[in-house]
Amino acid sequence: MYLFDSLGRAHSHNLVHGEVKSAHEDFRVDEIMPVQPSGEGEHLWLHIEKKGCNTEWLARQLARLSGVKSMAVSYAGLKDRHGITTQWYSIHLPGLADPDLSVLPEGVRLLQAIRHNRKLKRGTLSGNRFRLCVRDIKGSLDTLEQTLNNIKEQGVPNYFGEQRFGHDMGNLNQAEKLFRGEIKRLDRHERGLYLSAARSWIFNLVLSERIQQHNWNHYLPGDVLMLDGRSACFADDNSADLQQRIDHKQIHPTGPLWGKGESMARADCLELEMSIARGCSLFCEGIVAAGMDQERRALRLLVKQMNWQINDDQLFLDFELPAGSFATMVLREIIA
């Protein structure tokens, strides 16, 4: 059995209790898009506000309304249906006029429609802005204030969130069946979900172990370090200033996104990662057999532009996160 609650927390030893997502308005996400559409081209970009529906479902509705195949509709990132989100879609319409989008599904509002010469690709986002409300807080407000300050200063563990693993962590159970050969036929989407879940779980276990050892945000001999805001990594070169650069948030220790090829990690870091891998041999071997390349992910997630207000039993929280990170993992360090 896979238990997300078994993963270590970095800050929250005395969590307060509270209600998250008790209403759609309590969880707002706005995409931060680094690209501005040019105004011309065969791709129609749509800026949409949606409430109570997920990204893929709305993409299918847009394809239907536009009279195109589902593959003609793309988006930069997935958004949870529980909340209000603004995000961009693009529809490939070569030689076609703009479709009539005056009647959209309930809870969906078109903010802007503009042409561009390129499709919107997955991962184009630079990040997301979150505006959250946690209601019915119970516990020490002094502890809450201290936790929030710690997170603003130190960041949080960069876990893959529970949504990566499906309902009741079911994607991991399916990954087991896939790697044992018990599933004979899978479409590309499902296969990708199960492979991603298995690799993400290995990373989470490594990060949890480093939290237990109090070095998730400290230098460990043999570490692989990542430049802040970049995907570029470099191996431990025994520089005397590595911990200082970590403290100054210029670089971050990383963990493995398992795959084929030799690890960049060495010494104590490699030993720790291999000890986790030995307990996940089915996943590790299956991921390699699937041909996935080895990558790295930062262990620490910095929470940018973080502000909050506590009113009686409510917490209002604003912050920005880079693409690929999970706001729920910020809340996990705050709310039980």
Short mmCIF file of N, CA and C in Angstrom, two decimals, residues 27-33 79 84-86 125-132 303-308 317-323 327:
data_model
loop_
_atom_site.label_atom_id
_atom_site.label_comp_id
_atom_site.label_asym_id
_atom_site.label_seq_id
_atom_site.Cartn_x
_atom_site.Cartn_y
_atom_site.Cartn_z
N PHE A 27 -9.92 28.58 -4.19
CA PHE A 27 -8.70 28.09 -4.83
C PHE A 27 -8.64 28.66 -6.24
N ARG A 28 -7.88 29.74 -6.41
CA ARG A 28 -7.78 30.40 -7.72
C ARG A 28 -6.35 30.25 -8.24
N VAL A 29 -6.25 29.89 -9.53
CA VAL A 29 -4.96 29.72 -10.19
C VAL A 29 -4.96 30.51 -11.49
N ASP A 30 -3.93 31.32 -11.69
CA ASP A 30 -3.77 32.09 -12.92
C ASP A 30 -2.43 31.74 -13.55
N GLU A 31 -2.47 31.31 -14.81
CA GLU A 31 -1.23 30.98 -15.49
C GLU A 31 -0.38 32.22 -15.73
N ILE A 32 0.94 32.05 -15.60
CA ILE A 32 1.90 33.09 -15.95
C ILE A 32 2.52 32.67 -17.28
N MET A 33 2.13 33.35 -18.34
CA MET A 33 2.51 32.94 -19.69
C MET A 33 3.65 33.82 -20.21
N LYS A 79 -4.86 21.74 -15.09
CA LYS A 79 -5.39 22.44 -13.93
C LYS A 79 -6.50 21.62 -13.30
N ILE A 84 -11.17 27.94 -9.36
CA ILE A 84 -11.33 28.84 -10.50
C ILE A 84 -9.94 29.03 -11.10
N THR A 85 -9.81 28.76 -12.38
CA THR A 85 -8.51 28.88 -13.03
C THR A 85 -8.63 29.69 -14.31
N THR A 86 -7.59 30.44 -14.60
CA THR A 86 -7.47 31.05 -15.91
C THR A 86 -6.29 30.39 -16.61
N LEU A 125 4.40 27.30 -19.99
CA LEU A 125 4.24 28.17 -18.81
C LEU A 125 5.55 28.50 -18.13
N SER A 126 5.64 29.72 -17.60
CA SER A 126 6.75 30.02 -16.70
C SER A 126 6.34 29.77 -15.25
N GLY A 127 5.04 29.72 -14.99
CA GLY A 127 4.59 29.44 -13.63
C GLY A 127 3.11 29.70 -13.47
N ASN A 128 2.66 29.66 -12.20
CA ASN A 128 1.26 29.92 -11.86
C ASN A 128 1.19 30.80 -10.62
N ARG A 129 0.17 31.64 -10.60
CA ARG A 129 -0.11 32.48 -9.44
C ARG A 129 -1.32 31.90 -8.71
N PHE A 130 -1.19 31.70 -7.40
CA PHE A 130 -2.25 31.09 -6.60
C PHE A 130 -2.80 32.10 -5.60
N ARG A 131 -4.12 32.08 -5.45
CA ARG A 131 -4.81 32.88 -4.44
C ARG A 131 -5.75 31.93 -3.70
N LEU A 132 -5.41 31.63 -2.46
CA LEU A 132 -6.10 30.58 -1.72
C LEU A 132 -6.74 31.13 -0.46
N VAL A 303 9.02 29.47 -2.73
CA VAL A 303 7.68 30.03 -2.89
C VAL A 303 7.84 31.54 -3.06
N LYS A 304 7.59 32.01 -4.27
CA LYS A 304 7.86 33.41 -4.62
C LYS A 304 6.63 34.28 -4.39
N GLN A 305 6.89 35.57 -4.17
CA GLN A 305 5.83 36.58 -4.03
C GLN A 305 4.77 36.13 -3.02
N MET A 306 5.23 35.61 -1.89
CA MET A 306 4.33 35.02 -0.90
C MET A 306 3.84 36.09 0.08
N ASN A 307 2.53 36.20 0.18
CA ASN A 307 1.90 37.12 1.13
C ASN A 307 0.70 36.42 1.76
N TRP A 308 0.36 36.83 2.98
CA TRP A 308 -0.78 36.22 3.64
C TRP A 308 -1.43 37.19 4.60
N LEU A 317 -4.01 33.47 1.33
CA LEU A 317 -2.62 33.21 0.96
C LEU A 317 -2.42 33.41 -0.54
N ASP A 318 -1.41 34.22 -0.90
CA ASP A 318 -1.04 34.44 -2.30
C ASP A 318 0.41 34.03 -2.49
N PHE A 319 0.72 33.38 -3.63
CA PHE A 319 2.11 33.05 -3.95
C PHE A 319 2.22 32.62 -5.40
N GLU A 320 3.46 32.57 -5.88
CA GLU A 320 3.76 32.10 -7.23
C GLU A 320 4.66 30.88 -7.15
N LEU A 321 4.43 29.94 -8.07
CA LEU A 321 5.26 28.75 -8.18
C LEU A 321 5.66 28.54 -9.63
N PRO A 322 6.84 27.96 -9.85
CA PRO A 322 7.23 27.64 -11.23
C PRO A 322 6.40 26.49 -11.78
N ALA A 323 6.37 26.38 -13.10
CA ALA A 323 5.63 25.29 -13.74
C ALA A 323 6.17 23.95 -13.27
N ALA A 327 0.90 23.45 -5.70
CA ALA A 327 0.47 24.31 -4.60
C ALA A 327 0.01 23.49 -3.39
#
